CSV table of C-alpha atoms and ligand atoms in Angstrom, one decimal:
chain,number,residue,atom,x,y,z
L,292,UNK,CA,11.5,-234.7,121.5
L,293,UNK,CA,14.2,-234.4,119.0
L,294,UNK,CA,13.3,-233.4,116.3
L,295,UNK,CA,15.1,-233.1,111.8
L,296,UNK,CA,13.1,-230.7,109.7
L,297,UNK,CA,13.5,-231.3,106.1
L,298,UNK,CA,12.5,-228.6,103.7
L,299,UNK,CA,11.6,-229.1,100.4
L,300,UNK,CA,12.5,-227.0,97.4
L,301,UNK,CA,13.9,-228.4,94.5
L,302,UNK,CA,10.6,-227.1,92.6
L,303,UNK,CA,11.2,-224.9,89.4
L,304,UNK,CA,8.2,-223.0,89.9
L,305,UNK,CA,7.6,-222.6,86.3
L,306,UNK,CA,4.9,-219.8,87.1
L,307,UNK,CA,7.2,-218.0,88.5
L,308,UNK,CA,8.2,-217.5,84.6
L,309,UNK,CA,12.2,-216.9,86.3
L,310,UNK,CA,15.6,-217.8,85.7
L,311,UNK,CA,15.5,-217.4,89.5
L,312,UNK,CA,14.6,-220.5,92.0
L,313,UNK,CA,11.0,-219.8,93.4
L,314,UNK,CA,12.4,-220.6,97.2
L,315,UNK,CA,14.4,-217.1,96.3
L,316,UNK,CA,11.9,-215.2,95.3
L,317,UNK,CA,11.9,-212.4,98.3
L,318,UNK,CA,9.0,-211.7,101.0
L,319,UNK,CA,9.7,-208.8,102.8
L,320,UNK,CA,13.1,-208.5,102.0
L,321,UNK,CA,14.4,-212.2,102.8
L,322,UNK,CA,13.5,-215.6,99.8
L,323,UNK,CA,10.8,-217.7,100.7
L,324,UNK,CA,13.4,-220.5,102.3
L,325,UNK,CA,14.9,-218.4,104.0
L,326,UNK,CA,11.7,-217.3,106.1
L,327,UNK,CA,10.7,-221.1,106.7
L,328,UNK,CA,14.3,-221.8,107.4
L,329,UNK,CA,14.3,-219.1,110.7
L,330,UNK,CA,10.4,-220.8,112.0
L,331,UNK,CA,11.8,-223.8,111.6
L,332,UNK,CA,14.8,-222.5,113.8
L,333,UNK,CA,12.8,-221.7,116.7
L,334,UNK,CA,11.8,-224.6,117.0
L,335,UNK,CA,15.6,-226.1,118.2
L,336,UNK,CA,15.6,-229.0,115.9
L,337,UNK,CA,19.0,-231.1,115.6
L,338,UNK,CA,19.1,-231.1,111.8
L,339,UNK,CA,17.9,-228.9,108.9
L,340,UNK,CA,17.8,-230.4,105.9
L,341,UNK,CA,16.6,-228.6,102.9
L,342,UNK,CA,16.2,-230.3,99.5
L,343,UNK,CA,17.2,-228.4,96.1
L,344,UNK,CA,17.0,-228.9,93.2
L,345,UNK,CA,15.7,-226.4,90.8
L,346,UNK,CA,18.6,-223.7,89.8
L,347,UNK,CA,21.9,-225.5,90.0
L,348,UNK,CA,23.7,-224.0,92.9
L,349,UNK,CA,22.2,-220.9,93.7
L,350,UNK,CA,19.9,-222.2,96.5
L,351,UNK,CA,22.4,-223.5,99.0
L,352,UNK,CA,25.0,-221.3,97.6
L,353,UNK,CA,22.6,-217.7,98.3
L,354,UNK,CA,20.8,-219.5,102.1
L,355,UNK,CA,24.1,-220.6,103.7
L,356,UNK,CA,24.5,-221.4,107.6
L,357,UNK,CA,26.0,-223.9,109.6
L,358,UNK,CA,23.3,-225.8,111.0
L,359,UNK,CA,21.8,-226.3,107.0
L,360,UNK,CA,22.2,-229.3,105.4
L,361,UNK,CA,21.6,-229.1,101.6
L,362,UNK,CA,20.4,-231.7,99.4
L,363,UNK,CA,20.2,-232.2,96.2
L,364,UNK,CA,17.3,-233.6,93.9
L,365,UNK,CA,18.0,-234.3,90.2
L,366,UNK,CA,15.6,-235.0,88.3
L,367,UNK,CA,12.6,-234.2,90.3
L,368,UNK,CA,10.6,-237.5,91.0
L,369,UNK,CA,8.1,-235.8,93.2
L,370,UNK,CA,7.9,-235.4,97.1
L,371,UNK,CA,8.0,-238.7,98.1
L,372,UNK,CA,11.3,-238.6,96.3
L,373,UNK,CA,12.4,-235.7,97.4
L,374,UNK,CA,12.5,-237.3,100.9
L,375,UNK,CA,13.8,-240.3,100.1
L,376,UNK,CA,17.3,-238.4,98.9
L,377,UNK,CA,18.1,-236.8,102.1
L,378,UNK,CA,17.3,-240.2,103.5
L,379,UNK,CA,21.3,-240.6,104.1
L,380,UNK,CA,21.1,-236.9,105.6
L,381,UNK,CA,18.8,-237.9,108.2
L,382,UNK,CA,20.2,-241.1,109.2
L,383,UNK,CA,23.2,-239.4,111.0
L,384,UNK,CA,21.1,-237.4,113.4
L,385,UNK,CA,18.2,-240.1,114.4
L,386,UNK,CA,15.8,-238.0,116.0
L,387,UNK,CA,12.4,-239.5,116.8
L,388,UNK,CA,10.5,-236.9,114.8
L,389,UNK,CA,10.6,-234.8,111.1
L,390,UNK,CA,8.8,-232.2,110.2
L,391,UNK,CA,8.3,-231.6,106.2
L,392,UNK,CA,7.9,-228.0,106.0
L,393,UNK,CA,8.1,-226.7,102.0
L,394,UNK,CA,10.1,-223.3,101.1
L,395,UNK,CA,7.9,-221.7,99.2
L,396,UNK,CA,5.3,-221.8,102.1
L,397,UNK,CA,6.5,-219.0,104.2
L,398,UNK,CA,4.4,-217.6,106.5
L,399,UNK,CA,3.9,-221.4,108.0
L,400,UNK,CA,3.6,-220.2,112.1
L,401,UNK,CA,5.7,-220.7,115.0
L,402,UNK,CA,2.5,-221.6,117.8
L,403,UNK,CA,1.3,-223.8,114.5
L,404,UNK,CA,4.3,-225.7,114.4
L,405,UNK,CA,4.8,-225.9,117.9
L,406,UNK,CA,1.2,-227.7,118.3
L,407,UNK,CA,1.5,-229.6,115.8
L,408,UNK,CA,5.1,-231.5,117.3
L,409,UNK,CA,2.6,-232.0,120.3
L,410,UNK,CA,0.9,-234.4,118.8
L,411,UNK,CA,4.4,-236.9,119.7
L,412,UNK,CA,6.8,-238.9,117.6
L,413,UNK,CA,4.1,-241.7,117.9
L,414,UNK,CA,1.3,-240.2,115.1
L,415,UNK,CA,1.4,-239.2,111.9
L,416,UNK,CA,0.1,-235.2,111.3
L,417,UNK,CA,-1.2,-234.2,108.9
L,418,UNK,CA,-1.9,-230.2,108.9
L,419,UNK,CA,-4.8,-228.8,107.0
L,420,UNK,CA,-6.8,-227.0,106.2
L,421,UNK,CA,-10.6,-227.1,104.4
L,422,UNK,CA,-10.8,-224.4,102.0
L,423,UNK,CA,-14.0,-222.8,99.5
L,424,UNK,CA,-11.8,-224.3,96.2
L,425,UNK,CA,-9.9,-227.0,96.8
L,426,UNK,CA,-8.4,-226.7,93.4
L,427,UNK,CA,-5.0,-228.2,92.2
L,428,UNK,CA,-4.4,-229.7,96.3
L,429,UNK,CA,-4.5,-233.2,97.8
L,430,UNK,CA,-8.1,-234.1,99.8
L,431,UNK,CA,-8.4,-235.2,103.1
L,432,UNK,CA,-10.2,-238.5,102.8
L,433,UNK,CA,-12.0,-239.2,106.2
L,434,UNK,CA,-14.0,-242.6,106.7
L,435,UNK,CA,-17.7,-242.9,108.7
L,436,UNK,CA,-15.9,-241.9,112.4
L,437,UNK,CA,-14.2,-238.8,110.6
L,438,UNK,CA,-10.6,-240.3,110.8
L,439,UNK,CA,-7.8,-240.1,108.1
L,440,UNK,CA,-7.6,-242.8,105.4
L,441,UNK,CA,-5.5,-241.5,102.9
L,442,UNK,CA,-5.0,-239.2,100.7
L,443,UNK,CA,-6.9,-238.0,97.7
L,444,UNK,CA,-4.5,-236.2,95.5
L,445,UNK,CA,-6.3,-233.8,92.4
L,446,UNK,CA,-5.2,-236.0,89.4
L,447,UNK,CA,-6.3,-239.4,90.8
L,448,UNK,CA,-8.8,-238.2,93.0
L,449,UNK,CA,-12.1,-240.1,92.0
L,450,UNK,CA,-15.7,-237.4,92.0
L,451,UNK,CA,-16.3,-238.3,95.5
L,452,UNK,CA,-13.0,-236.8,96.2
L,453,UNK,CA,-13.0,-234.2,94.6
L,454,UNK,CA,-15.7,-232.9,96.4
L,455,UNK,CA,-14.1,-232.8,99.2
L,456,UNK,CA,-13.0,-229.3,100.7
L,457,UNK,CA,-10.4,-230.4,103.5
L,458,UNK,CA,-7.5,-230.5,101.9
L,459,UNK,CA,-3.6,-231.9,102.5
L,460,UNK,CA,-1.4,-228.8,103.1
L,461,UNK,CA,1.6,-231.0,102.6
L,462,UNK,CA,2.8,-229.8,106.2
L,463,UNK,CA,3.3,-233.1,108.3
L,464,UNK,CA,4.9,-234.9,111.9
L,465,UNK,CA,6.4,-238.3,110.5
L,466,UNK,CA,7.5,-241.0,113.0
L,467,UNK,CA,11.2,-240.9,111.8
L,468,UNK,CA,11.7,-244.9,112.4
L,469,UNK,CA,8.7,-245.4,110.5
L,470,UNK,CA,9.9,-243.3,107.3
L,471,UNK,CA,12.8,-245.9,105.5
L,472,UNK,CA,9.8,-249.1,105.3
L,473,UNK,CA,7.2,-246.7,104.5
L,474,UNK,CA,9.4,-244.6,101.6
L,475,UNK,CA,10.6,-248.1,100.9
L,476,UNK,CA,7.3,-248.7,99.9
L,477,UNK,CA,6.2,-245.9,97.3
L,478,UNK,CA,5.8,-246.7,93.5
L,479,UNK,CA,5.2,-244.0,90.3
L,480,UNK,CA,2.0,-245.8,89.6
L,481,UNK,CA,-0.1,-242.7,90.1
L,482,UNK,CA,-1.5,-240.3,87.0
L,483,UNK,CA,1.8,-238.3,87.4
L,484,UNK,CA,4.3,-241.1,87.4
L,485,UNK,CA,5.9,-239.6,90.8
L,486,UNK,CA,6.6,-241.3,93.8
L,487,UNK,CA,3.7,-239.5,96.3
L,488,UNK,CA,4.5,-238.5,99.8
L,489,UNK,CA,0.9,-238.7,100.3
L,490,UNK,CA,1.0,-242.4,99.7
L,491,UNK,CA,2.4,-243.2,103.1
L,492,UNK,CA,-0.6,-241.9,104.4
L,493,UNK,CA,-1.8,-245.6,103.9
L,494,UNK,CA,0.9,-246.9,104.5
L,495,UNK,CA,1.2,-245.9,108.2
L,496,UNK,CA,-3.2,-247.2,108.4
L,497,UNK,CA,-1.2,-250.4,107.5
L,498,UNK,CA,1.1,-250.3,110.1
L,499,UNK,CA,-2.0,-250.1,112.7
L,500,UNK,CA,0.4,-246.1,113.7
L,501,UNK,CA,-2.5,-243.5,114.5
L,502,UNK,CA,-3.1,-240.5,111.6
L,503,UNK,CA,-4.0,-237.5,112.6
L,504,UNK,CA,-4.9,-234.2,111.6
L,505,UNK,CA,-4.4,-230.7,112.6
L,506,UNK,CA,-5.1,-226.7,111.5
L,507,UNK,CA,-3.1,-224.2,111.0
L,508,UNK,CA,-3.6,-220.8,113.7
L,509,UNK,CA,-4.7,-218.8,110.2
L,510,UNK,CA,-5.6,-220.6,107.3
L,511,UNK,CA,-3.1,-217.6,105.2
L,512,UNK,CA,-0.3,-219.7,106.8
L,513,UNK,CA,-0.5,-222.5,104.8
L,514,UNK,CA,-0.5,-220.7,101.6
L,515,UNK,CA,1.7,-221.6,98.9
L,516,UNK,CA,3.7,-218.9,96.5
L,517,UNK,CA,3.0,-221.3,93.0
L,518,UNK,CA,3.1,-217.6,90.8
L,519,UNK,CA,4.1,-213.9,91.0
L,520,UNK,CA,0.4,-212.9,92.0
L,521,UNK,CA,1.0,-215.3,95.6
L,522,UNK,CA,3.7,-214.0,95.8
L,523,UNK,CA,2.5,-210.3,95.7
L,524,UNK,CA,-0.4,-211.7,98.2
L,525,UNK,CA,1.3,-213.1,101.1
L,526,UNK,CA,3.8,-209.8,101.1
L,527,UNK,CA,0.4,-208.5,101.7
L,528,UNK,CA,-0.9,-210.2,103.9
L,529,UNK,CA,2.8,-210.1,105.7
L,530,UNK,CA,2.9,-206.4,105.9
L,531,UNK,CA,-1.2,-206.4,107.2
L,532,UNK,CA,0.3,-208.3,110.4
L,533,UNK,CA,2.8,-206.1,111.1
L,534,UNK,CA,1.0,-202.8,110.5
L,535,UNK,CA,-1.0,-205.0,112.9
L,536,UNK,CA,1.0,-205.6,115.6
L,537,UNK,CA,2.6,-201.8,115.5
L,538,UNK,CA,-0.8,-200.8,115.6
L,539,UNK,CA,-1.2,-202.5,118.3
L,540,UNK,CA,1.6,-201.3,120.0
L,541,UNK,CA,0.7,-197.9,120.0
L,542,UNK,CA,2.0,-197.1,117.0
L,543,UNK,CA,0.5,-194.2,114.1
L,544,UNK,CA,0.7,-195.6,110.6
L,545,UNK,CA,-2.0,-193.5,109.0
L,546,UNK,CA,-2.5,-196.2,106.1
L,547,UNK,CA,-1.6,-199.6,107.5
L,548,UNK,CA,-1.6,-200.2,103.8
L,549,UNK,CA,0.9,-198.3,102.0
L,550,UNK,CA,3.4,-198.6,105.2
L,551,UNK,CA,6.6,-201.8,104.7
L,552,UNK,CA,8.8,-203.2,106.5
L,553,UNK,CA,11.5,-205.6,105.3
L,554,UNK,CA,13.5,-205.9,108.2
L,555,UNK,CA,12.8,-205.5,111.8
L,556,UNK,CA,11.4,-202.0,113.2
L,557,UNK,CA,11.6,-201.6,117.0
L,558,UNK,CA,9.6,-198.6,117.9
L,559,UNK,CA,9.0,-195.9,121.3
L,560,UNK,CA,5.6,-194.9,121.9
L,561,UNK,CA,4.1,-192.7,120.3
L,562,UNK,CA,6.1,-192.6,116.8
L,563,UNK,CA,3.7,-191.3,113.8
L,564,UNK,CA,4.8,-192.8,110.1
L,565,UNK,CA,3.2,-191.1,106.9
L,566,UNK,CA,2.0,-193.0,104.2
L,567,UNK,CA,4.5,-195.1,101.6
L,568,UNK,CA,7.5,-195.6,104.2
L,569,UNK,CA,9.7,-198.8,103.8
L,570,UNK,CA,11.5,-199.8,106.1
L,571,UNK,CA,14.5,-202.1,105.5
L,572,UNK,CA,17.2,-204.7,108.1
L,573,UNK,CA,16.7,-203.1,111.5
L,574,UNK,CA,15.2,-200.1,112.4
L,575,UNK,CA,15.0,-198.1,115.7
L,576,UNK,CA,13.2,-195.3,115.9
L,577,UNK,CA,12.8,-193.8,119.6
L,578,UNK,CA,9.7,-192.1,120.9
L,579,UNK,CA,7.8,-189.3,119.4
L,580,UNK,CA,9.6,-189.4,115.9
L,581,UNK,CA,7.6,-188.5,112.6
L,582,UNK,CA,7.7,-190.7,110.1
L,583,UNK,CA,7.0,-188.3,106.8
L,584,UNK,CA,5.8,-189.1,102.9
L,585,UNK,CA,7.6,-191.0,101.2
L,586,UNK,CA,11.1,-192.6,102.6
L,587,UNK,CA,12.8,-194.7,103.4
L,588,UNK,CA,14.8,-196.5,106.4
L,589,UNK,CA,17.7,-198.4,106.3
L,590,UNK,CA,19.5,-200.4,109.0
L,591,UNK,CA,19.6,-197.0,111.5
L,592,UNK,CA,18.5,-195.7,115.2
L,593,UNK,CA,16.9,-192.2,115.3
L,594,UNK,CA,16.9,-191.0,117.7
L,595,UNK,CA,13.8,-189.4,120.3
L,596,UNK,CA,11.6,-187.1,118.7
L,597,UNK,CA,13.8,-186.5,115.4
L,598,UNK,CA,11.1,-185.4,112.1
L,599,UNK,CA,12.2,-187.1,108.9
L,600,UNK,CA,10.1,-184.6,106.6
L,601,UNK,CA,9.1,-186.8,103.1
L,602,UNK,CA,11.7,-188.0,100.5
L,603,UNK,CA,14.2,-188.6,103.4
L,604,UNK,CA,16.5,-191.7,102.5
L,605,UNK,CA,18.3,-192.6,105.7
L,606,UNK,CA,20.7,-195.6,105.3
L,607,UNK,CA,22.8,-198.0,108.1
L,608,UNK,CA,23.3,-194.0,109.8
L,609,UNK,CA,23.2,-193.4,113.7
L,610,UNK,CA,20.6,-190.0,114.6
L,611,UNK,CA,20.6,-188.4,117.3
L,612,UNK,CA,17.6,-187.1,119.3
L,613,UNK,CA,15.4,-184.2,118.3
L,614,UNK,CA,17.1,-183.9,114.8
L,615,UNK,CA,15.6,-182.8,111.8
L,616,UNK,CA,16.7,-184.2,108.2
L,617,UNK,CA,14.6,-183.3,104.5
L,618,UNK,CA,12.5,-183.2,102.5
L,619,UNK,CA,14.4,-185.0,99.6
L,620,UNK,CA,18.1,-186.0,102.2
L,621,UNK,CA,20.1,-188.7,101.6
L,622,UNK,CA,22.1,-190.2,104.8
L,623,UNK,CA,24.7,-193.0,103.2
L,624,UNK,CA,26.4,-196.0,105.4
L,625,UNK,CA,28.2,-193.9,108.2
L,626,UNK,CA,26.6,-191.3,109.3
L,627,UNK,CA,26.2,-189.9,112.5
L,628,UNK,CA,23.9,-186.8,114.0
L,629,UNK,CA,24.6,-185.4,117.8
L,630,UNK,CA,21.1,-184.0,119.6
L,631,UNK,CA,19.4,-181.1,117.2
L,632,UNK,CA,21.9,-181.5,114.3
L,633,UNK,CA,20.0,-180.4,110.9
L,634,UNK,CA,19.9,-182.3,107.3
L,635,UNK,CA,17.5,-180.0,104.8
L,636,UNK,CA,17.2,-180.5,101.0
L,637,UNK,CA,19.1,-181.9,99.1
L,638,UNK,CA,21.9,-182.6,101.5
L,639,UNK,CA,23.9,-186.1,100.9
L,640,UNK,CA,26.0,-187.1,103.5
L,641,UNK,CA,28.2,-190.3,103.6
L,642,UNK,CA,30.8,-191.4,106.5
L,643,UNK,CA,30.1,-188.1,108.3
L,644,UNK,CA,30.0,-187.1,112.1
L,645,UNK,CA,27.9,-184.5,112.9
L,646,UNK,CA,27.6,-183.0,116.0
L,647,UNK,CA,25.3,-181.5,117.8
L,648,UNK,CA,23.4,-178.6,117.2
L,649,UNK,CA,25.1,-178.8,114.1
L,650,UNK,CA,23.0,-177.4,110.7
L,651,UNK,CA,23.5,-178.7,106.4
L,652,UNK,CA,20.5,-176.9,105.4
L,653,UNK,CA,21.1,-176.8,101.6
L,654,UNK,CA,22.5,-178.7,97.8
L,655,UNK,CA,24.8,-180.0,100.0
L,656,UNK,CA,27.5,-183.1,99.8
L,657,UNK,CA,29.5,-183.4,102.8
L,658,UNK,CA,31.8,-187.0,102.7
L,659,UNK,CA,34.4,-188.7,105.0
L,660,UNK,CA,33.9,-185.8,107.3
L,661,UNK,CA,34.1,-184.8,111.1
L,662,UNK,CA,31.4,-182.1,111.5
L,663,UNK,CA,32.1,-180.6,115.3
L,664,UNK,CA,29.4,-179.0,117.8
L,665,UNK,CA,27.2,-176.4,116.4
L,666,UNK,CA,28.2,-175.5,112.8
L,667,UNK,CA,26.7,-173.9,110.0
L,668,UNK,CA,27.4,-174.8,107.4
L,669,UNK,CA,26.3,-172.8,104.1
L,670,UNK,CA,24.4,-173.6,101.3
L,671,UNK,CA,26.0,-175.4,98.2
L,672,UNK,CA,29.1,-176.8,100.4
L,673,UNK,CA,31.1,-179.2,99.1
L,674,UNK,CA,33.3,-181.7,100.3
L,675,UNK,CA,36.4,-182.6,97.6
L,676,UNK,CA,36.5,-185.5,99.4
L,677,UNK,CA,38.0,-187.3,96.2
L,678,UNK,CA,41.7,-187.3,94.3
L,679,UNK,CA,40.7,-189.7,91.9
L,680,UNK,CA,43.2,-192.9,93.3
L,681,UNK,CA,42.4,-191.8,97.1
L,682,UNK,CA,39.6,-190.7,100.3
L,683,UNK,CA,40.7,-187.9,102.6
L,684,UNK,CA,39.0,-186.3,106.1
L,685,UNK,CA,37.8,-183.2,106.0
L,686,UNK,CA,37.3,-181.3,109.5
L,687,UNK,CA,35.6,-178.8,111.4
L,688,UNK,CA,35.7,-177.9,114.0
L,689,UNK,CA,33.3,-176.5,116.6
L,690,UNK,CA,31.5,-173.3,116.0
L,691,UNK,CA,33.5,-173.1,112.0
L,692,UNK,CA,30.6,-171.4,109.7
L,693,UNK,CA,31.1,-172.4,106.2
L,694,UNK,CA,29.6,-170.1,103.5
L,695,UNK,CA,27.6,-171.0,101.1
L,696,UNK,CA,29.5,-172.2,98.3
L,697,UNK,CA,32.8,-173.8,99.1
L,698,UNK,CA,35.0,-176.2,98.6
L,699,UNK,CA,37.1,-177.7,100.7
L,700,UNK,CA,40.1,-179.6,99.1
L,701,UNK,CA,40.5,-182.3,101.5
L,702,UNK,CA,42.3,-183.6,103.7
L,703,UNK,CA,41.8,-179.9,106.1
L,704,UNK,CA,40.8,-178.6,109.0
L,705,UNK,CA,38.5,-175.7,109.8
L,706,UNK,CA,39.5,-174.5,113.0
L,707,UNK,CA,37.1,-173.7,116.4
L,708,UNK,CA,34.7,-170.7,115.5
L,709,UNK,CA,36.9,-170.2,112.0
L,710,UNK,CA,34.7,-168.2,109.0
L,711,UNK,CA,34.9,-169.5,105.6
L,712,UNK,CA,33.7,-166.5,103.2
L,713,UNK,CA,31.2,-167.7,100.9
L,714,UNK,CA,32.9,-169.1,97.2
L,715,UNK,CA,35.8,-170.1,98.7
L,716,UNK,CA,37.9,-173.1,97.7
L,717,UNK,CA,39.9,-174.8,101.0
L,718,UNK,CA,42.9,-175.8,99.8
L,719,UNK,CA,45.0,-175.1,103.6
L,720,UNK,CA,44.6,-175.3,107.1
L,721,UNK,CA,41.3,-172.1,108.1
L,722,UNK,CA,42.9,-171.5,111.6
L,723,UNK,CA,40.6,-171.4,114.5
L,724,UNK,CA,38.1,-168.3,114.9
L,725,UNK,CA,39.4,-166.3,111.7
L,726,UNK,CA,37.7,-165.2,108.6
L,727,UNK,CA,39.1,-167.7,105.4
L,728,UNK,CA,38.8,-166.8,101.8
L,729,UNK,CA,39.4,-167.4,99.2
L,730,UNK,CA,37.6,-165.6,96.3
L,731,UNK,CA,38.9,-163.1,94.2
L,732,UNK,CA,38.5,-159.3,95.6
L,733,UNK,CA,35.5,-157.2,94.1
L,734,UNK,CA,36.2,-154.8,91.7
L,735,UNK,CA,34.3,-152.6,88.9
L,736,UNK,CA,35.5,-150.4,86.0
L,737,UNK,CA,34.8,-147.1,85.6
L,738,UNK,CA,33.0,-145.8,82.7
L,739,UNK,CA,33.6,-149.1,81.0
L,740,UNK,CA,30.8,-150.0,78.4
L,741,UNK,CA,29.6,-153.2,76.9
L,742,UNK,CA,30.3,-153.7,73.6
L,743,UNK,CA,27.7,-152.7,71.1
L,744,UNK,CA,26.6,-155.1,67.8
L,745,UNK,CA,28.5,-154.0,64.1
L,746,UNK,CA,27.5,-151.8,61.5
L,747,UNK,CA,24.8,-150.4,64.3
L,748,UNK,CA,24.5,-146.6,64.6
E,151,UD1,C1,1.9,-231.9,96.8
E,151,UD1,C2,1.2,-233.2,98.1
E,151,UD1,C3,0.1,-232.3,97.5
E,151,UD1,C4,-0.4,-230.9,98.8
E,151,UD1,C5,0.2,-230.2,98.1
E,151,UD1,C6,0.2,-228.7,99.4
E,151,UD1,C7,2.1,-235.0,97.0
E,151,UD1,C8,2.1,-235.8,96.8
E,151,UD1,N1,1.1,-233.4,97.5
E,151,UD1,O1,1.7,-231.3,96.0
E,151,UD1,O2,-1.1,-233.4,98.8
E,151,UD1,O3,-2.2,-230.5,98.3
E,151,UD1,O4,1.5,-230.8,97.8
E,151,UD1,O5,0.8,-227.9,98.5
E,151,UD1,O6,2.9,-234.6,98.1
E,151,UD1,N2,8.9,-230.9,95.0
E,151,UD1,C9,10.4,-231.1,96.2
E,151,UD1,N3,10.7,-232.1,94.8
E,151,UD1,C10,9.8,-233.1,94.4
E,151,UD1,C11,8.5,-232.6,93.9
E,151,UD1,C12,8.0,-231.2,95.0
E,151,UD1,O7,10.8,-230.4,96.4
E,151,UD1,O8,9.8,-233.9,93.6
E,151,UD1,C13,8.4,-229.9,96.3
E,151,UD1,C14,8.2,-228.2,95.8
E,151,UD1,O9,9.5,-228.1,95.2
E,151,UD1,C15,7.5,-227.1,96.2
E,151,UD1,C16,6.7,-229.3,97.2
E,151,UD1,O10,7.7,-230.1,97.5
E,151,UD1,O11,7.6,-226.8,97.0
E,151,UD1,C17,5.2,-228.8,96.8
E,151,UD1,O12,5.5,-230.0,95.2
E,151,UD1,P1,4.2,-228.7,94.2
E,151,UD1,O13,4.6,-229.8,93.2
E,151,UD1,O14,4.0,-227.9,93.8
E,151,UD1,O15,3.3,-229.8,95.4
E,151,UD1,P2,2.1,-231.4,94.3
E,151,UD1,O16,3.1,-232.3,94.5
E,151,UD1,O17,1.6,-231.0,94.1
E,152,CA,CA1,3.2,-230.9,90.6
C-alpha cells in the first residue's frame, strides 16, 4: 500500500519552558522528532512530510534528510490546519493512505504501526488507548454497537463523554483520496477556535467510510512529551526497554536502572556492566568485556576480555582484546590499542596507536603518537605534540623503554629497543638499542653548608 507519513511537529511546547522547539529535545541522545522519523522510515513510505512551526527554521535545519519534506505551519490553527498546509506537498506524490504521527510521541513502535497499516486504505483507522486518567485527551465516542462515532475533545466534550476512558492518541491512518474533501469541511466552530483533525471521524461516517480503532502493543507507545517531567519519564521507559533487551541477550547489568544507552550498544557473550555507565553512538563490546562503574563509552569498539576500570571515558577509540584501561583514563578520538595493551590511571591519549602489549600506566599524555609493541612508557610522560601552531607526531618503536617524567618534543622518533632516562627532554631522535638521557649529571658539593639566619649565633 503506497503510504505517506505526515508528522505533526509545529507546536511550541510551552510547558517545556525552553527556547528549543519541543520536538528537538533529546530522548536517549536523539531529538524526539528523530525517533518518530526513524520509526516512520521502517515503514518504507513514499514520502515523509514534517509540519513544523514554532522555532523558525531550527527544526528543518537540525533534522535534515533527503527523504524528508518540511512544510511550515504559521500560525498554528490546529491539527486539521496542519494537515491542510501539508496537502500540496502530499499531492505531488499521491499515496493511497496517509499515516499521521506526532513529533512529540517518540516511542510509537513499528509493530503497532504495521498492524494499523494492515487495516488498509479504505478505512479511517484511529490508534486509541484506555487510560486511568483520560483528562486532556480527545475521547472516543462509540455507539450501542460499539462502533466509533466521533471524538469529543476535552474542552468540547459533554459530561457523559468526559467519563469515557478510551482516548484518541492522535495517530491515525487516513484514506488519502478522502483527505482533501474532509479537510475542506473542517471549521473552527469549537471551544478552541481551531481546525480539529478529529472532526474527520464524523465526516468519514457521513461518507460511509468505516472508522476502525487499533490499540498499540504497549500503552507507553502513545505517550507524548509536554513537559520535562514527561520527557524524563519517557527516557526511563526507553532505557528500561534497552536494559531488558540486553539482559535477555545475556548481558550482566548490575543495575538495569542505572544504565543509559544513547545509540546502539552491541554486546558479545558474558559482558559485565557495572552501575552508572553511559554508552553513546555506535558501541561494540566483545565477549567477556567488563565495564567498571561510572564509565562512558562513545562510538568505540572494545575487544574481547578487555577490562575498563571505573571512571574511564572512551571516545571514538578502537580497543583490542585483553586490554586494561583505567581507572580514570581518557581515550580521545583516534586512539587505537592493540592486544594486551594497558592504559592506567590519569592517562590521556589522542590520535595514538598503541601496539600489542605496550603499557602507559600512570599520569601521562600521549597524543599524535605511534607506539610500537611491548613499549613501556613511565609515569608522567608527555608527548609535546603542539608547537603552538602545528601538531607533530611522535614515533616510539617496539620494545622501547621511556623513563618517568620524560618529554618527547615532536616530531621525534625513539628507535627500537631504545631506553630514555628518567627526566629526559627529547628534542632529537633517540637511536635504537641505546640509552639516551638529557638530564644534568648528578653531583654532590662536598662541605656545603645551609645558610644560617642572620643575627642568630
Ligand atoms: C490532539 C487531539 C486529541 C488527542 C491529542 C493527543 C485534535 C483536535 N485533538 O489534541 O484528540 O487526544 O492530540 O495528544 O487533533 N500540532 C501542530 N499544529 C497545530 C496544532 C498541533 O503541528 O496547529 C501538533 C503538536 O505539535 C503536537 C500535536 O499536533 O505534536 C498535537 O497537538 P496538541 O496541541 O498537543 O494536542 P491537542 O490538539 O490538544
Ligand atoms: Ca492543544
